[in-house]
PDB file of C-alpha atoms in Angstrom:
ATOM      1  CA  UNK A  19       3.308 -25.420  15.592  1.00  0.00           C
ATOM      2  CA  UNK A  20       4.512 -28.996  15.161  1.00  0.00           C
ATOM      3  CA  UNK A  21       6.195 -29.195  11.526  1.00  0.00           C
ATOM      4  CA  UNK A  22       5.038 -33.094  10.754  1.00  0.00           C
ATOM      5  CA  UNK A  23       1.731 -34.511  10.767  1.00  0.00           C
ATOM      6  CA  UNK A  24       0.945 -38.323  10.755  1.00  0.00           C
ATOM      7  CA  UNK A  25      -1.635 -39.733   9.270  1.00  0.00           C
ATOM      8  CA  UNK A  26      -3.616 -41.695  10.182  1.00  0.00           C
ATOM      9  CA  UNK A  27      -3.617 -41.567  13.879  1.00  0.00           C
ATOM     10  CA  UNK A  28      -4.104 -45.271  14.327  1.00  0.00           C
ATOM     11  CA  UNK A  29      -3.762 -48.140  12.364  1.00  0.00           C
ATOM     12  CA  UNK A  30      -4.744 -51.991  12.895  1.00  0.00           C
ATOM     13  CA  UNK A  31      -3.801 -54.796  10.609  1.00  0.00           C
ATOM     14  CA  UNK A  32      -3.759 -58.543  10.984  1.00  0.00           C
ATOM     15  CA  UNK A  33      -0.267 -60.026  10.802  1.00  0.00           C
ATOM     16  CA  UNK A  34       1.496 -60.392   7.055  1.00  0.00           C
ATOM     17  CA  UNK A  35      -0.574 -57.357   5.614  1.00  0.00           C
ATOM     18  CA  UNK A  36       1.018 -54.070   4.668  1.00  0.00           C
ATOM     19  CA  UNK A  37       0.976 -50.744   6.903  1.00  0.00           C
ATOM     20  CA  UNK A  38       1.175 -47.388   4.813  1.00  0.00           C
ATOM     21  CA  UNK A  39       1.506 -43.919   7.452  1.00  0.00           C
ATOM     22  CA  UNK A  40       1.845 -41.049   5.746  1.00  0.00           C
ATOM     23  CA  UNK A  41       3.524 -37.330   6.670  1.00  0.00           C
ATOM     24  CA  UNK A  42       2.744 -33.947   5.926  1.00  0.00           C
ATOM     25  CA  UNK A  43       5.088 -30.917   6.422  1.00  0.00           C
ATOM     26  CA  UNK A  44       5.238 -27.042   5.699  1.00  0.00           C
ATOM     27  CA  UNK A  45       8.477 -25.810   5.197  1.00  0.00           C
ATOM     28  CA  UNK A  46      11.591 -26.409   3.338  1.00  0.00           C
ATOM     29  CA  UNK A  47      13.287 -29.417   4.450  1.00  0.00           C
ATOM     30  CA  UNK A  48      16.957 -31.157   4.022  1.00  0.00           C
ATOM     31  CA  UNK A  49      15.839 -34.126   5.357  1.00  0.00           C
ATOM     32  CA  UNK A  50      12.776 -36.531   6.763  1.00  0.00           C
ATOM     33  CA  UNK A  51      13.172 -39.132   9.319  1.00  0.00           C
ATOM     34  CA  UNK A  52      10.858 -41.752  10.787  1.00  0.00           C
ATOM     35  CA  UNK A  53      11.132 -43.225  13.687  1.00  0.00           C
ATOM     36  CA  UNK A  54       9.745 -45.726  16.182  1.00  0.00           C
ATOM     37  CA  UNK A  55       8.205 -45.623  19.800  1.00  0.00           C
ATOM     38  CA  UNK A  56       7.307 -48.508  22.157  1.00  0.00           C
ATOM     39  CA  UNK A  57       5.176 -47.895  25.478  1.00  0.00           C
ATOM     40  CA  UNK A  58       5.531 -44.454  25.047  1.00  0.00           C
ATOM     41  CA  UNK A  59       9.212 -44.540  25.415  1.00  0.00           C
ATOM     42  CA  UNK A  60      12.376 -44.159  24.312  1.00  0.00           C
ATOM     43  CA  UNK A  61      12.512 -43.502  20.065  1.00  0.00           C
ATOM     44  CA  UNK A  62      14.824 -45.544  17.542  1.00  0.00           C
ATOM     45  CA  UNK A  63      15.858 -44.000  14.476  1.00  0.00           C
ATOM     46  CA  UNK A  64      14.138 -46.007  11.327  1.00  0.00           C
ATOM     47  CA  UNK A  65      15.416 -44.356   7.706  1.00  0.00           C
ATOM     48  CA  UNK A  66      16.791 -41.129   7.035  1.00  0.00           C
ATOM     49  CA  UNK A  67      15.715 -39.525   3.342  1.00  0.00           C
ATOM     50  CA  UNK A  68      17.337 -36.416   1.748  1.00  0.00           C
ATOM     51  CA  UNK A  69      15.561 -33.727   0.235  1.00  0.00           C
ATOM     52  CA  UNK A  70      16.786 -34.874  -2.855  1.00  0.00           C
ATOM     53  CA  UNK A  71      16.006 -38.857  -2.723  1.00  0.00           C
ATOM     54  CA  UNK A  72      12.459 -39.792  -3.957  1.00  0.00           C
ATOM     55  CA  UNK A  73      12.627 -43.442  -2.465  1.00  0.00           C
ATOM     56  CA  UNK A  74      14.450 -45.328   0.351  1.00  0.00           C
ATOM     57  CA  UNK A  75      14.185 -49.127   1.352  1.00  0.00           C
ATOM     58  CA  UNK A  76      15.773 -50.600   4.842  1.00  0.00           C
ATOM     59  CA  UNK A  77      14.944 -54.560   5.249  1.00  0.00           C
ATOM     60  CA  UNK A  78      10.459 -54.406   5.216  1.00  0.00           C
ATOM     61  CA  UNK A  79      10.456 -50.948   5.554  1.00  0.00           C
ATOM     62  CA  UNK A  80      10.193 -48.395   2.127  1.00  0.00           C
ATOM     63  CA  UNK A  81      10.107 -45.019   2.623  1.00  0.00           C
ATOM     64  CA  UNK A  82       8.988 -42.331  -0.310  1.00  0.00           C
ATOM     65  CA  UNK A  83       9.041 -38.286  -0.035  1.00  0.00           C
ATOM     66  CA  UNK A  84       7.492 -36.056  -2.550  1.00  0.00           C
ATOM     67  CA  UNK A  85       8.904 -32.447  -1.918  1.00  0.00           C
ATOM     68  CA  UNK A  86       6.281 -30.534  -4.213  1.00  0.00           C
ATOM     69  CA  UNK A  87       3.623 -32.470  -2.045  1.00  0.00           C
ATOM     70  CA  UNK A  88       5.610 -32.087   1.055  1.00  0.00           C
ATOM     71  CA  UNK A  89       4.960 -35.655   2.067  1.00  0.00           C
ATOM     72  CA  UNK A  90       5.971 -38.653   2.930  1.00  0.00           C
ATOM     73  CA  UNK A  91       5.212 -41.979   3.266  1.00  0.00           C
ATOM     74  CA  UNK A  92       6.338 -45.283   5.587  1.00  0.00           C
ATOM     75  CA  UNK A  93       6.111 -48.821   4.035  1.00  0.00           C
ATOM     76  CA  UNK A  94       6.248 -51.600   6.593  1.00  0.00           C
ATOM     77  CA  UNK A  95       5.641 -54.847   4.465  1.00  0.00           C
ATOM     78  CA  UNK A  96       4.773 -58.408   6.008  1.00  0.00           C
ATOM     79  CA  UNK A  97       4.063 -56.561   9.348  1.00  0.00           C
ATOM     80  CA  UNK A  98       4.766 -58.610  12.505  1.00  0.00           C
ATOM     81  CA  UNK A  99       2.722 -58.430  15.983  1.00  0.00           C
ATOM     82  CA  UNK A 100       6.171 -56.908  17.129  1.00  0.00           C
ATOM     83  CA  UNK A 101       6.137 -54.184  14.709  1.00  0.00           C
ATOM     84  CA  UNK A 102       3.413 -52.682  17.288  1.00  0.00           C
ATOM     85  CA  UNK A 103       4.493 -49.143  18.007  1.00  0.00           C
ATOM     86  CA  UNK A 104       4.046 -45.372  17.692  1.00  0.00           C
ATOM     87  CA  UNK A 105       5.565 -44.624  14.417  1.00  0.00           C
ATOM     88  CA  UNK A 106       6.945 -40.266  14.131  1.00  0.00           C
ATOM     89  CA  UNK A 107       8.269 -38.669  11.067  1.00  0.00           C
ATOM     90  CA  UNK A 108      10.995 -35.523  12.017  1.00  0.00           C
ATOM     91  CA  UNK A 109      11.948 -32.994   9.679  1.00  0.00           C
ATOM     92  CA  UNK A 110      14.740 -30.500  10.023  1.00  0.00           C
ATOM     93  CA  UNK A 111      12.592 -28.040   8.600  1.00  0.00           C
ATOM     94  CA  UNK A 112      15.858 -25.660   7.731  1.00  0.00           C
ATOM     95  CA  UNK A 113      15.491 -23.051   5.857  1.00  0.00           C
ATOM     96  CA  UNK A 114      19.667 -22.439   5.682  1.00  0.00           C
ATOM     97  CA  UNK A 115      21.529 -25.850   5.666  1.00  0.00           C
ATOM     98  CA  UNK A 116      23.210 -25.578   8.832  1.00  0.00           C
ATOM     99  CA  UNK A 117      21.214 -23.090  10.712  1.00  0.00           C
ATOM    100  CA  UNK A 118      19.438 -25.128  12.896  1.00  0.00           C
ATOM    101  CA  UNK A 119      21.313 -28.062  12.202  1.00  0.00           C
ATOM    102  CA  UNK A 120      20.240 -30.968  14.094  1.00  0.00           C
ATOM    103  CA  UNK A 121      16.883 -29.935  15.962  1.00  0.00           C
ATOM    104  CA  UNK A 122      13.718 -31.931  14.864  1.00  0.00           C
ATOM    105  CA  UNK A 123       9.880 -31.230  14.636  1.00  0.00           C
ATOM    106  CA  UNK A 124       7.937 -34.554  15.112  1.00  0.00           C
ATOM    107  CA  UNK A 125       4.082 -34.887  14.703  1.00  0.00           C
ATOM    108  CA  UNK A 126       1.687 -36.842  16.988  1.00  0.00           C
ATOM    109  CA  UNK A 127       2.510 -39.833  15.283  1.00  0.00           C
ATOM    110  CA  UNK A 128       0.423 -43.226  14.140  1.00  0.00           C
ATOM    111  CA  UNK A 129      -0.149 -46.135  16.469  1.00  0.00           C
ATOM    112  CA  UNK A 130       0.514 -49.141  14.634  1.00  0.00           C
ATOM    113  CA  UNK A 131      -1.335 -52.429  16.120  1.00  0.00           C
ATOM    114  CA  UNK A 132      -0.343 -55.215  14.280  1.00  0.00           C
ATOM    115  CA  UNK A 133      -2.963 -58.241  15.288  1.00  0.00           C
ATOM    116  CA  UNK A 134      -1.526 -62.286  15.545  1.00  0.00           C
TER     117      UNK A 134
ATOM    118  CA  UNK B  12      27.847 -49.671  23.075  1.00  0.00           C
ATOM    119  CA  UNK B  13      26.323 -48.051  25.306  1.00  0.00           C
ATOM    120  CA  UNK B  14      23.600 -46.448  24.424  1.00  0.00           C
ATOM    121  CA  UNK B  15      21.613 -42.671  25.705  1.00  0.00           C
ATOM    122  CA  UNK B  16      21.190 -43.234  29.641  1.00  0.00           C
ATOM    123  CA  UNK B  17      18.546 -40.966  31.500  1.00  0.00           C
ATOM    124  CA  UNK B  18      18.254 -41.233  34.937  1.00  0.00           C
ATOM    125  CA  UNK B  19      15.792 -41.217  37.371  1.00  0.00           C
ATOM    126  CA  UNK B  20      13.203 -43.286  35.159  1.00  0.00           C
ATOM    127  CA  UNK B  21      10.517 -42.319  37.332  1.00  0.00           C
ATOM    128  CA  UNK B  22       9.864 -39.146  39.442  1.00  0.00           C
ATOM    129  CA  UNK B  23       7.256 -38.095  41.423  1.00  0.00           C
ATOM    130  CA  UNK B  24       7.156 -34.842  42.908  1.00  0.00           C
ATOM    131  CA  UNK B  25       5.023 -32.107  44.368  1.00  0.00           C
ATOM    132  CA  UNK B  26       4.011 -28.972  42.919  1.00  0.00           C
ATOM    133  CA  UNK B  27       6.222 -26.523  43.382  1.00  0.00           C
ATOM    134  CA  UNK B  28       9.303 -28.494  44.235  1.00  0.00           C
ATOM    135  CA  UNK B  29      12.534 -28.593  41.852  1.00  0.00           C
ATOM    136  CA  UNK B  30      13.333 -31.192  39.875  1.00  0.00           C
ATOM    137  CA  UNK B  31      16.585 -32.379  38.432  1.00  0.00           C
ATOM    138  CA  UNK B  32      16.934 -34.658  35.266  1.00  0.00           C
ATOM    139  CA  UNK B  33      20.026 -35.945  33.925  1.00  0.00           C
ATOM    140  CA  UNK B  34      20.825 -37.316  30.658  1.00  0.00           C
ATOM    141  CA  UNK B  35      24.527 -39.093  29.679  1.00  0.00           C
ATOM    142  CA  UNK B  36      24.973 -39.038  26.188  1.00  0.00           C
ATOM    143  CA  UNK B  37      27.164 -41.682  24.207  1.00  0.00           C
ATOM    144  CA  UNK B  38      30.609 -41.236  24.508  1.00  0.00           C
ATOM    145  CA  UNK B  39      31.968 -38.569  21.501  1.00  0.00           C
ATOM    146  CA  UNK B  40      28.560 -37.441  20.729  1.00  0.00           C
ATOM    147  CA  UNK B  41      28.879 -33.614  20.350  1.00  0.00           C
ATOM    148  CA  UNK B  42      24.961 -32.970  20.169  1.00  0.00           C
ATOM    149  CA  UNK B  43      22.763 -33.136  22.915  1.00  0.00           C
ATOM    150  CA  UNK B  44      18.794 -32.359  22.754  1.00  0.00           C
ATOM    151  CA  UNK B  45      16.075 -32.561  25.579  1.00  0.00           C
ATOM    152  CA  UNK B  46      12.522 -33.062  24.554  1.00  0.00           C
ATOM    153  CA  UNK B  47       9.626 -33.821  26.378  1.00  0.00           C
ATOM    154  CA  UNK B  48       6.638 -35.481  25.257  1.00  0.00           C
ATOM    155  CA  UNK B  49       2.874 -35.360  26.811  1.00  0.00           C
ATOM    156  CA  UNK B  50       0.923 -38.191  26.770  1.00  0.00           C
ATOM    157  CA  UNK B  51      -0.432 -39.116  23.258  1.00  0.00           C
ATOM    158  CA  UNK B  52       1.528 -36.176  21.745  1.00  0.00           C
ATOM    159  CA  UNK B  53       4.532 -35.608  19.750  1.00  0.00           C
ATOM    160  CA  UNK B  54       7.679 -35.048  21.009  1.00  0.00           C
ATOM    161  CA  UNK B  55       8.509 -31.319  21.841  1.00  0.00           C
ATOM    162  CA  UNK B  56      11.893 -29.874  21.396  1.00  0.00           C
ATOM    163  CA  UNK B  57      13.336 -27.658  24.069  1.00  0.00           C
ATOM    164  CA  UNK B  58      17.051 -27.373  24.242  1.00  0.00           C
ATOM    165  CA  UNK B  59      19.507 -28.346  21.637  1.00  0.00           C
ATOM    166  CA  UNK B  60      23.999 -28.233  22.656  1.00  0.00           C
ATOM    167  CA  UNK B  61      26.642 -28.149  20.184  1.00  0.00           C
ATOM    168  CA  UNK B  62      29.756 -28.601  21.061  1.00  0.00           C
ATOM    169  CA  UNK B  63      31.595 -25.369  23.147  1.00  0.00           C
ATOM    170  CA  UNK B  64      28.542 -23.507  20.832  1.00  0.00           C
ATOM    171  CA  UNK B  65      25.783 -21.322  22.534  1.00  0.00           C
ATOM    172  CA  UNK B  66      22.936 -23.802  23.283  1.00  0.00           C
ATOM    173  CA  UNK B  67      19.795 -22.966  21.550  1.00  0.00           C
ATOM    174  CA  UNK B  68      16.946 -22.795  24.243  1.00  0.00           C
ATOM    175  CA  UNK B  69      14.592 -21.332  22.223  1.00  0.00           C
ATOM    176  CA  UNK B  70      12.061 -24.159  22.814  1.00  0.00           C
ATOM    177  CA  UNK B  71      12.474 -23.903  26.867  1.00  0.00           C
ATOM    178  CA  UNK B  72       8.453 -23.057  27.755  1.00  0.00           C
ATOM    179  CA  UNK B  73       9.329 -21.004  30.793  1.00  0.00           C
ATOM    180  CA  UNK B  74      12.528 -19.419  33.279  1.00  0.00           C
ATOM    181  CA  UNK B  75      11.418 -22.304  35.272  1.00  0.00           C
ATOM    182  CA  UNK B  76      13.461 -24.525  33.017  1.00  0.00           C
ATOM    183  CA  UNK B  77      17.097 -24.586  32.139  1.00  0.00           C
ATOM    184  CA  UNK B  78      19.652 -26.834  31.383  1.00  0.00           C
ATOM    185  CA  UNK B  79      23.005 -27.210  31.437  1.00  0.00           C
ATOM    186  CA  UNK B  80      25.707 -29.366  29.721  1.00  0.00           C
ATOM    187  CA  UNK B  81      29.309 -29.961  32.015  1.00  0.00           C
ATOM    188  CA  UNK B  82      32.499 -31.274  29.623  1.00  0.00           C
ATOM    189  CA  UNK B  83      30.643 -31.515  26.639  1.00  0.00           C
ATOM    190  CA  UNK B  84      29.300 -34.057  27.974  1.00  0.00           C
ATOM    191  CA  UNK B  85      26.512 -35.169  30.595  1.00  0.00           C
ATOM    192  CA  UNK B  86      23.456 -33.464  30.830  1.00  0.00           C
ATOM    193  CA  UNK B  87      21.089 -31.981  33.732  1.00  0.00           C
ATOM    194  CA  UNK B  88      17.380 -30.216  33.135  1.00  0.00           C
ATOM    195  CA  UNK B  89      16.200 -28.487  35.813  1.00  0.00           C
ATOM    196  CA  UNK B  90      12.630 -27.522  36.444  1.00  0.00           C
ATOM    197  CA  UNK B  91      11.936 -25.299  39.113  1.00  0.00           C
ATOM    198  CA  UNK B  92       8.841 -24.982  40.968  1.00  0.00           C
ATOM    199  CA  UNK B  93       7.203 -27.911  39.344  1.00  0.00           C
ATOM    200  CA  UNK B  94       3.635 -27.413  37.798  1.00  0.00           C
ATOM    201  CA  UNK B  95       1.416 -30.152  37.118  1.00  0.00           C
ATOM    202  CA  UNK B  96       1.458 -29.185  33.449  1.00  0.00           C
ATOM    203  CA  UNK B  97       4.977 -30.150  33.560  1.00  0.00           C
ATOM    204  CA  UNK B  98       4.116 -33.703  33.643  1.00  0.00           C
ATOM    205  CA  UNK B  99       4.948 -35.867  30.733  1.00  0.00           C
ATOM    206  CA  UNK B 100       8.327 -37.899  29.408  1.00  0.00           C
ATOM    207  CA  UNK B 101      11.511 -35.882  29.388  1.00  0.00           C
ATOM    208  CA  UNK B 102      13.856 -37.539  26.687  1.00  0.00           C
ATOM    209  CA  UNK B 103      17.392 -36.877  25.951  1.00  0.00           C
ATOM    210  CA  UNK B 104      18.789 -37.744  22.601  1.00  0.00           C
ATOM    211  CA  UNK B 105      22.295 -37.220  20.962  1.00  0.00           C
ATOM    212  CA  UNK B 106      23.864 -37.475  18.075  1.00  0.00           C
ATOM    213  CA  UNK B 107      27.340 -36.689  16.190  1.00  0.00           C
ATOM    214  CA  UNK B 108      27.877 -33.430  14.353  1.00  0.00           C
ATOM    215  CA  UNK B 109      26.719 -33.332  11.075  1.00  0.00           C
ATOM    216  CA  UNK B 110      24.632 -36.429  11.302  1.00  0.00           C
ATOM    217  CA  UNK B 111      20.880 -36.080  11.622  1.00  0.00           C
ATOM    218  CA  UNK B 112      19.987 -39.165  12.780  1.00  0.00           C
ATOM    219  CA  UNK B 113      19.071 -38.825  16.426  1.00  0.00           C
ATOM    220  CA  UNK B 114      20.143 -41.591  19.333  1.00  0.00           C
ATOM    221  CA  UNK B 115      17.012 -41.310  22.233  1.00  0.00           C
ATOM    222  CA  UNK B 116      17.549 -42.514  25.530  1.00  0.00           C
ATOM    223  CA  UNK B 117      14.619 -44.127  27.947  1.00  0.00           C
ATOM    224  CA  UNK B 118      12.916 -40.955  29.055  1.00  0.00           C
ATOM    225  CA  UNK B 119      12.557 -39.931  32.574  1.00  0.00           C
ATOM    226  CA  UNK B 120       8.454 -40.763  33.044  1.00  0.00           C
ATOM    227  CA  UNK B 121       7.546 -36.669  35.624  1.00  0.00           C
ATOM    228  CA  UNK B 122       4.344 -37.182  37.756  1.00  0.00           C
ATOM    229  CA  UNK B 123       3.796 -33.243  39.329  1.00  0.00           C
ATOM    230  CA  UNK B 124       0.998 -34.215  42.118  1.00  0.00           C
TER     231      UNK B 124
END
């Protein structure tokens, strides 16, 4: 079974207002990645946060991860029509640093549509 | 750079015929994953290389799939006797060792018919 889970599925905003998508995982991670998907596409890599980081910013973007929750959150502030896109969080979801080092378990993601 | 290439970007093929995807990672990246992703769904991880290490295949759905990686380097899924549950967007990604972050290429867009 797929290790993230986006929420919510889709999202639509007008232009300037804030965009919260949220993640929810099951096992043990070392780290949580989001990234981004146009047309269905190829993916580019957002933020990286560790296991042991509570809070990450990158330009509009702010990214939070509560491990006793085992969730996560994406910020995009002042969204932009071209911030339109699928938006996936990956986890690593190893449960012995190194043993499965670098495959990733996406979710379904959230469609961001970010209105003029 | 150059970035993740993946070539064709389109196929379209019949059921039952084999199919050959190829993926050319950037230059001195030692990991190489395949995933494919159905439409409106998460991406689904099937083969991961390493290095000279053993790849890990363990998300390959059937025999009808394998991969292989020549020099360390460029990358070719095969699917063999194409079902039309084998359509969706194959995409290759790499990365450097020890660094999560992933680098995705285009996707190759497989229409079974």
């Amino acid at each position: 079974s797929q290790q993230g889970e986006e929420d919510p599925q889709a999202l639509s905003i007008q232009e300037g207002e804030n965009a919260t998508m949220n993640c929810s995982y099951k096992t043990s991670i070392n780290n949580l990645q989001w990234y981004r998907q146009n047309s269905g596409r190829g993916l580019v890599h957002l933020i990286l946060i560790r296991s042991n980081e509570r809070e990450k910013h990158s330009g509009r973007l702010r990214v939070t991860l509560d491990t006793s929750k085992k969730s996560s959150s994406l910020l995009i502030t002042a969204s932009r029509a071209a911030d339109t896109a699928s938006y996936f969080c990956a986890t690593d979801a190893s449960l012995k640093r190194g043993s499965t080092l670098g495959r990733l378990y996406f979710g379904r993601g959230t469609q961001l549509t970010v209105w003029p | 750079g150059a970035g993740v290439s993946q070539s064709p970007s389109n196929k379209v093929t019949e059921k039952g015929k084999d199919v050959e995807l190829r993926c050319d990672p950037i230059s001195g990246h030692t990991a190489l994953y395949w995933y494919r992703q159905s439409l409106g769904q998460g991406l689904e991880f099937l083969i991961y290389f390493q290095g000279n290490s053993a790849p890990d295949k363990s998300g390959l759905p059937s025999d009808r799939f394998s991969a292989e990686r020549t020099g360390g380097s460029v990358s070719t899924l095969t699917i063999q006797r194409t079902q039309q549950e084998d359509s969706a967007v194959y995409l290759c990604a790499s990365s450097t060792y020890r660094t999560y972050e992933q680098y995705f290429g285009p996707g190759t867009r497989l229409t079974v018919t």
